[in-house]
Short mmCIF file of C-alpha atoms in Angstrom, two decimals:
data_model
loop_
_atom_site.label_atom_id
_atom_site.label_comp_id
_atom_site.label_asym_id
_atom_site.label_seq_id
_atom_site.Cartn_x
_atom_site.Cartn_y
_atom_site.Cartn_z
CA UNK A 1 101.70 70.00 106.62
CA UNK A 2 99.80 68.78 103.57
CA UNK A 3 97.51 66.74 105.84
CA UNK A 4 96.21 69.85 107.60
CA UNK A 5 92.67 70.71 106.51
CA UNK A 6 92.77 73.27 103.72
CA UNK A 7 89.83 75.25 105.12
CA UNK A 8 91.60 75.45 108.47
CA UNK A 9 94.78 76.68 106.77
CA UNK A 10 92.89 79.38 104.92
CA UNK A 11 91.13 80.42 108.11
CA UNK A 12 94.44 80.69 109.95
CA UNK A 13 95.91 82.76 107.10
CA UNK A 14 92.95 85.15 107.09
CA UNK A 15 93.20 85.49 110.87
CA UNK A 16 96.94 86.18 110.58
CA UNK A 17 96.24 88.85 107.96
CA UNK A 18 93.65 90.56 110.17
CA UNK A 19 96.10 90.56 113.08
CA UNK A 20 98.81 91.82 110.73
CA UNK A 21 96.60 94.67 109.51
CA UNK A 22 95.93 95.74 113.09
CA UNK A 23 99.60 95.60 114.03
CA UNK A 24 100.64 97.48 110.87
CA UNK A 25 98.22 100.33 111.51
CA UNK A 26 99.38 100.60 115.11
CA UNK A 27 103.02 100.69 113.98
CA UNK A 28 104.28 104.28 113.94
CA UNK A 29 105.17 107.29 116.02
CA UNK A 30 101.54 108.02 116.94
CA UNK A 31 100.01 105.73 119.57
CA UNK A 32 96.65 104.31 118.50
CA UNK A 33 94.02 102.15 120.17
CA UNK A 34 93.32 98.80 118.38
CA UNK A 35 89.61 99.14 119.20
CA UNK A 36 89.44 102.63 117.74
CA UNK A 37 91.30 101.46 114.64
CA UNK A 38 88.70 98.80 113.86
CA UNK A 39 85.81 101.13 114.69
CA UNK A 40 87.19 103.60 112.14
CA UNK A 41 87.67 100.80 109.61
CA UNK A 42 84.13 99.51 110.01
CA UNK A 43 82.60 103.01 109.81
CA UNK A 44 84.54 103.78 106.62
CA UNK A 45 83.85 100.41 104.99
CA UNK A 46 80.09 100.69 105.53
CA UNK A 47 80.00 104.42 104.81
CA UNK A 48 78.09 105.24 107.97
CA UNK A 49 78.82 105.79 111.66
CA UNK A 50 78.02 102.35 113.06
CA UNK A 51 80.20 103.39 115.98
CA UNK A 52 79.83 106.91 117.32
CA UNK A 53 83.11 108.79 116.62
CA UNK A 54 84.61 109.72 119.98
CA UNK A 55 88.18 109.95 118.75
CA UNK A 56 90.26 112.85 117.49
CA UNK A 57 89.82 113.67 113.80
CA UNK A 58 93.61 113.50 113.40
CA UNK A 59 93.52 109.83 114.47
CA UNK A 60 90.98 109.08 111.75
CA UNK A 61 93.17 110.78 109.12
CA UNK A 62 96.25 108.79 110.23
CA UNK A 63 94.37 105.49 110.21
CA UNK A 64 92.28 105.84 107.06
CA UNK A 65 94.18 108.18 104.76
CA UNK A 66 97.83 107.55 105.63
CA UNK A 67 98.30 104.00 106.91
CA UNK A 68 95.33 101.97 105.66
CA UNK A 69 95.86 102.50 101.88
CA UNK A 70 99.47 101.41 102.12
CA UNK A 71 98.59 98.33 104.16
CA UNK A 72 95.80 97.22 101.82
CA UNK A 73 98.07 97.90 98.83
CA UNK A 74 100.72 95.59 100.30
CA UNK A 75 98.15 92.78 100.45
CA UNK A 76 97.07 93.39 96.84
CA UNK A 77 100.63 93.61 95.49
CA UNK A 78 101.79 90.53 97.40
CA UNK A 79 98.81 88.53 96.16
CA UNK A 80 99.23 89.75 92.59
CA UNK A 81 102.95 88.93 92.40
CA UNK A 82 102.31 85.48 93.88
CA UNK A 83 99.59 84.81 91.32
CA UNK A 84 101.76 85.88 88.40
CA UNK A 85 104.66 83.85 89.78
CA UNK A 86 102.50 80.71 89.70
CA UNK A 87 101.38 81.44 86.14
CA UNK A 88 104.91 82.07 84.88
CA UNK A 89 106.13 78.82 86.42
CA UNK A 90 103.32 76.92 84.69
CA UNK A 91 103.99 78.68 81.39
CA UNK A 92 107.71 77.97 81.37
CA UNK A 93 107.59 74.75 83.44
CA UNK A 94 110.51 76.27 85.29
CA UNK A 95 110.59 76.64 89.07
CA UNK A 96 112.91 79.66 88.72
CA UNK A 97 110.43 81.71 86.71
CA UNK A 98 109.04 84.86 88.33
CA UNK A 99 106.68 87.72 87.37
CA UNK A 100 109.52 89.68 85.74
CA UNK A 101 110.82 86.96 83.41
CA UNK A 102 109.31 88.55 80.28
CA UNK A 103 111.10 91.86 80.86
CA UNK A 104 107.94 93.78 81.73
CA UNK A 105 109.50 95.21 84.89
CA UNK A 106 112.56 96.52 83.03
CA UNK A 107 110.39 98.30 80.48
CA UNK A 108 108.23 99.78 83.25
CA UNK A 109 111.36 100.96 85.05
CA UNK A 110 112.57 102.76 81.94
CA UNK A 111 109.22 104.52 81.56
CA UNK A 112 109.11 105.57 85.21
CA UNK A 113 112.72 106.77 85.30
CA UNK A 114 112.24 108.68 82.05
CA UNK A 115 109.30 110.56 83.57
CA UNK A 116 111.33 111.32 86.71
CA UNK A 117 114.38 112.50 84.75
CA UNK A 118 112.24 114.71 82.50
CA UNK A 119 110.76 116.37 85.57
CA UNK A 120 107.31 114.79 85.36
CA UNK A 121 107.55 113.02 88.70
CA UNK A 122 105.45 115.69 90.35
CA UNK A 123 102.56 115.30 87.93
CA UNK A 124 99.47 113.43 89.09
CA UNK A 125 100.04 109.74 88.26
CA UNK A 126 102.91 110.80 85.98
CA UNK A 127 105.32 108.03 87.02
CA UNK A 128 102.72 105.20 87.04
CA UNK A 129 101.38 106.23 83.63
CA UNK A 130 104.87 106.37 82.13
CA UNK A 131 105.74 102.99 83.66
CA UNK A 132 102.55 101.32 82.47
CA UNK A 133 102.90 102.65 78.91
CA UNK A 134 106.44 101.30 78.67
CA UNK A 135 105.38 97.97 80.17
CA UNK A 136 102.82 97.60 77.39
CA UNK A 137 105.46 98.64 74.84
CA UNK A 138 107.82 96.01 76.23
CA UNK A 139 105.13 93.33 76.05
CA UNK A 140 104.39 94.25 72.43
CA UNK A 141 108.09 93.99 71.52
CA UNK A 142 108.43 90.62 73.28
CA UNK A 143 105.32 89.15 71.64
CA UNK A 144 106.21 90.46 68.19
CA UNK A 145 109.75 89.10 68.27
CA UNK A 146 108.88 85.78 69.88
CA UNK A 147 106.33 84.94 67.19
CA UNK A 148 102.65 85.79 67.09
CA UNK A 149 101.37 82.90 64.98
CA UNK A 150 103.52 80.09 66.42
CA UNK A 151 103.92 80.21 70.19
CA UNK A 152 107.23 79.02 71.64
CA UNK A 153 107.86 79.24 75.38
CA UNK A 154 111.63 79.11 74.93
CA UNK A 155 111.60 81.87 72.34
CA UNK A 156 109.29 83.95 74.51
CA UNK A 157 111.58 83.67 77.56
CA UNK A 158 114.77 84.31 75.57
CA UNK A 159 113.18 87.37 73.96
CA UNK A 160 112.10 88.57 77.40
CA UNK A 161 115.66 88.23 78.70
CA UNK A 162 117.07 90.19 75.74
CA UNK A 163 114.47 92.96 75.99
CA UNK A 164 114.96 93.11 79.76
CA UNK A 165 118.69 93.65 79.26
CA UNK A 166 118.02 96.36 76.68
CA UNK A 167 115.72 98.37 78.92
CA UNK A 168 117.90 97.81 81.98
CA UNK A 169 120.79 99.33 80.05
CA UNK A 170 118.66 102.31 79.01
CA UNK A 171 117.50 102.81 82.60
CA UNK A 172 121.06 102.68 83.94
CA UNK A 173 122.16 105.19 81.31
CA UNK A 174 119.34 107.59 82.24
CA UNK A 175 120.18 107.36 85.95
CA UNK A 176 123.94 107.72 85.48
CA UNK A 177 123.65 110.77 83.19
CA UNK A 178 121.05 112.62 85.26
CA UNK A 179 122.52 115.94 86.47
CA UNK A 180 120.24 116.18 89.51
CA UNK A 181 121.03 114.17 92.62
CA UNK A 182 117.44 114.27 93.90
CA UNK A 183 116.24 112.74 90.63
CA UNK A 184 118.78 109.94 90.93
CA UNK A 185 117.68 109.22 94.51
CA UNK A 186 114.00 109.18 93.47
CA UNK A 187 114.80 106.91 90.54
CA UNK A 188 116.80 104.44 92.62
CA UNK A 189 114.14 104.39 95.35
CA UNK A 190 111.47 103.57 92.76
CA UNK A 191 113.57 100.91 91.06
CA UNK A 192 113.84 98.82 94.24
CA UNK A 193 110.16 99.13 95.10
CA UNK A 194 108.08 101.22 97.48
CA UNK A 195 104.50 101.40 98.72
CA UNK A 196 104.88 104.93 100.07
CA UNK A 197 102.84 106.50 97.26
CA UNK A 198 99.75 104.41 97.94
CA UNK A 199 96.36 106.11 98.17
CA UNK A 200 92.78 104.91 97.91
CA UNK A 201 92.56 105.68 94.19
CA UNK A 202 95.57 103.48 93.42
CA UNK A 203 94.30 100.81 95.84
CA UNK A 204 90.87 100.73 94.18
CA UNK A 205 92.23 100.40 90.64
CA UNK A 206 94.84 97.83 91.70
CA UNK A 207 92.24 95.74 93.50
CA UNK A 208 89.99 95.82 90.43
CA UNK A 209 92.89 94.72 88.19
CA UNK A 210 93.74 91.90 90.60
CA UNK A 211 90.15 90.66 90.95
CA UNK A 212 89.61 90.68 87.16
CA UNK A 213 92.88 88.78 86.61
CA UNK A 214 92.02 86.24 89.30
CA UNK A 215 88.50 85.85 87.93
CA UNK A 216 89.83 85.17 84.43
CA UNK A 217 92.53 82.65 85.35
CA UNK A 218 91.09 80.73 88.33
CA UNK A 219 88.42 78.82 86.32
CA UNK A 220 91.33 77.29 84.37
CA UNK A 221 92.87 75.64 87.45
CA UNK A 222 92.30 72.13 86.01
CA UNK A 223 94.02 73.10 82.77
CA UNK A 224 96.95 74.56 84.75
CA UNK A 225 97.29 71.26 86.64
CA UNK A 226 97.32 69.24 83.43
CA UNK A 227 99.78 71.56 81.66
CA UNK A 228 102.41 70.73 84.28
CA UNK A 229 102.47 67.17 82.91
CA UNK A 230 103.61 68.38 79.47
CA UNK A 231 102.04 69.72 76.29
CA UNK A 232 101.53 66.32 74.65
CA UNK A 233 99.70 64.91 77.65
CA UNK A 234 97.63 68.09 77.97
CA UNK A 235 96.61 67.94 74.29
CA UNK A 236 95.71 64.27 74.66
CA UNK A 237 93.48 65.13 77.62
CA UNK A 238 91.66 67.79 75.59
CA UNK A 239 93.31 70.96 76.89
CA UNK A 240 93.53 73.82 74.42
CA UNK A 241 97.17 74.49 75.28
CA UNK A 242 97.57 77.43 72.91
CA UNK A 243 94.51 79.21 74.30
CA UNK A 244 95.49 78.70 77.94
CA UNK A 245 99.05 79.86 77.23
CA UNK A 246 97.91 83.12 75.71
CA UNK A 247 95.48 83.72 78.57
CA UNK A 248 98.36 83.20 81.00
CA UNK A 249 100.62 85.56 79.05
CA UNK A 250 98.05 88.33 78.69
CA UNK A 251 96.84 88.20 82.30
CA UNK A 252 100.39 88.04 83.65
CA UNK A 253 101.63 90.86 81.44
CA UNK A 254 98.84 93.29 82.23
CA UNK A 255 98.79 92.55 85.97
CA UNK A 256 102.58 92.73 86.30
CA UNK A 257 102.74 95.94 84.28
CA UNK A 258 100.02 97.51 86.38
CA UNK A 259 101.54 96.52 89.73
CA UNK A 260 105.08 97.53 88.76
CA UNK A 261 103.86 100.87 87.42
CA UNK A 262 102.48 101.75 90.86
CA UNK A 263 105.03 100.23 93.24
CA UNK A 264 108.29 99.72 91.36
CA UNK A 265 110.09 96.37 91.27
CA UNK A 266 109.55 94.19 94.33
CA UNK A 267 111.52 91.00 93.86
CA UNK A 268 111.36 87.44 95.21
CA UNK A 269 107.67 87.52 96.22
CA UNK A 270 106.50 85.83 93.01
CA UNK A 271 109.43 83.41 93.17
CA UNK A 272 109.49 82.29 96.81
CA UNK A 273 105.80 82.34 97.82
CA UNK A 274 104.62 79.80 95.19
CA UNK A 275 107.39 77.45 96.34
CA UNK A 276 106.36 77.74 99.99
CA UNK A 277 102.71 77.28 99.05
CA UNK A 278 103.40 74.12 97.05
CA UNK A 279 105.24 72.71 100.04
CA UNK A 280 102.17 73.31 102.21
CA UNK A 281 99.13 72.57 99.99
CA UNK A 282 100.65 70.80 96.99
CA UNK A 283 100.47 71.74 93.30
CA UNK A 284 96.71 71.51 92.76
CA UNK A 285 95.98 75.04 91.53
CA UNK A 286 92.47 74.94 92.97
CA UNK A 287 94.11 75.22 96.40
CA UNK A 288 97.49 76.62 95.42
CA UNK A 289 96.21 79.87 93.91
CA UNK A 290 94.04 81.12 96.82
CA UNK A 291 96.57 79.97 99.43
CA UNK A 292 99.50 81.58 97.61
CA UNK A 293 97.59 84.83 97.08
CA UNK A 294 96.85 85.15 100.81
CA UNK A 295 100.35 84.08 101.85
CA UNK A 296 101.92 86.54 99.40
CA UNK A 297 99.79 89.35 100.79
CA UNK A 298 100.75 88.48 104.37
CA UNK A 299 104.44 88.25 103.43
CA UNK A 300 104.48 91.68 101.82
CA UNK A 301 102.51 93.16 104.71
CA UNK A 302 105.21 91.95 107.11
CA UNK A 303 108.10 93.11 104.92
CA UNK A 304 106.53 96.56 104.55
CA UNK A 305 106.34 96.80 108.35
CA UNK A 306 110.05 96.02 108.47
CA UNK A 307 110.76 98.60 105.76
CA UNK A 308 109.02 101.27 107.84
CA UNK A 309 110.46 100.35 111.22
CA UNK A 310 113.98 98.91 110.89
CA UNK A 311 115.70 102.31 110.68
CA UNK A 312 114.27 105.04 112.89
CA UNK A 313 113.11 108.07 110.94
CA UNK A 314 113.92 106.52 107.57
CA UNK A 315 112.09 104.16 105.22
CA UNK A 316 113.97 101.35 103.51
CA UNK A 317 112.71 100.43 100.01
CA UNK A 318 110.60 97.31 100.38
CA UNK A 319 112.39 95.57 97.50
CA UNK A 320 115.56 95.60 99.61
CA UNK A 321 113.79 93.78 102.45
CA UNK A 322 112.17 91.17 100.17
CA UNK A 323 115.57 90.46 98.60
CA UNK A 324 117.32 90.11 101.98
CA UNK A 325 114.59 87.78 103.27
CA UNK A 326 113.79 86.01 100.02
CA UNK A 327 117.22 85.13 98.63
CA UNK A 328 118.54 83.12 101.63
CA UNK A 329 115.19 81.38 102.06
CA UNK A 330 115.10 80.46 98.39
CA UNK A 331 118.65 79.06 98.58
CA UNK A 332 117.53 76.97 101.56
CA UNK A 333 114.53 75.70 99.58
CA UNK A 334 116.75 74.68 96.69
CA UNK A 335 119.11 72.82 99.01
CA UNK A 336 116.30 71.18 100.96
CA UNK A 337 114.42 70.23 97.77
CA UNK A 338 111.67 68.41 99.63
CA UNK A 339 109.13 68.59 96.81
CA UNK A 340 109.10 68.13 93.07
CA UNK A 341 107.60 70.67 90.73
CA UNK A 342 104.19 69.52 89.57
CA UNK A 343 103.64 67.04 92.43
#
């Protein structure tokens, strides 16, 4: 697979994503025409009627306001989690690291559940705001306790594990003591991840956060490659290890906190996708990052389709699907072990 031209691989991925978008929009109880779907998309993207609207207004609402935001959000979230997964694995030099290793997701969960329990779930952006504020609080606690002046990856990870356990306990306590069953159901649904609340406002802000994060970290792809060889080697080759580490931590923290605050916890994407990507394109981050971002987006697009369609008339939280698909595949990867981290 590694011998396949990288440009061809990227082209095939983009084509698969476009096909996936079309299929995802068509998926549902209302029958839609693929041609009409793309005509609506093109008109909306360019802000003018390039194609004369000859379809029912209801069709346009279903395509553009109901299904499209969720589909685009799945691509953004999948790409973001894959990116952060790569960064966390470089930071810790551990193939088992994922976007949630610093405890950011647990803090965000506590903030979201607290808003739901206190009755603020119906407020505009109430749950995402509460989740994001607690994710930042969690990050501050982790950084303060792991040492601000002297950076230690081991101390950072251990602090993240401890803080994650703390907030997980608080979240469980809040859910178990809630007197309202509907609040418990909402809380549990959020905790295992969902894209059902996606709209164009959330999509726009999430895309901006993702693009900024990618723009900050991608120019450091050479430094990321060198850091896999070890800190001493990286320092010898002129890499400012301390600077790159903090850039990784800050970008990962903010992007993870932002994504989790809007979608809940969606596991295994940031763990499995980087592994698959390394097996296909290798560990050169110049190729690994863009390939993994696209593959992560495609993976979450497919899993969201499954979440919407597996049980008729009922949506399964997407985090359940990613866990069911991701865990066995990851176990297979570990057993197969056909590549070495950093090669």
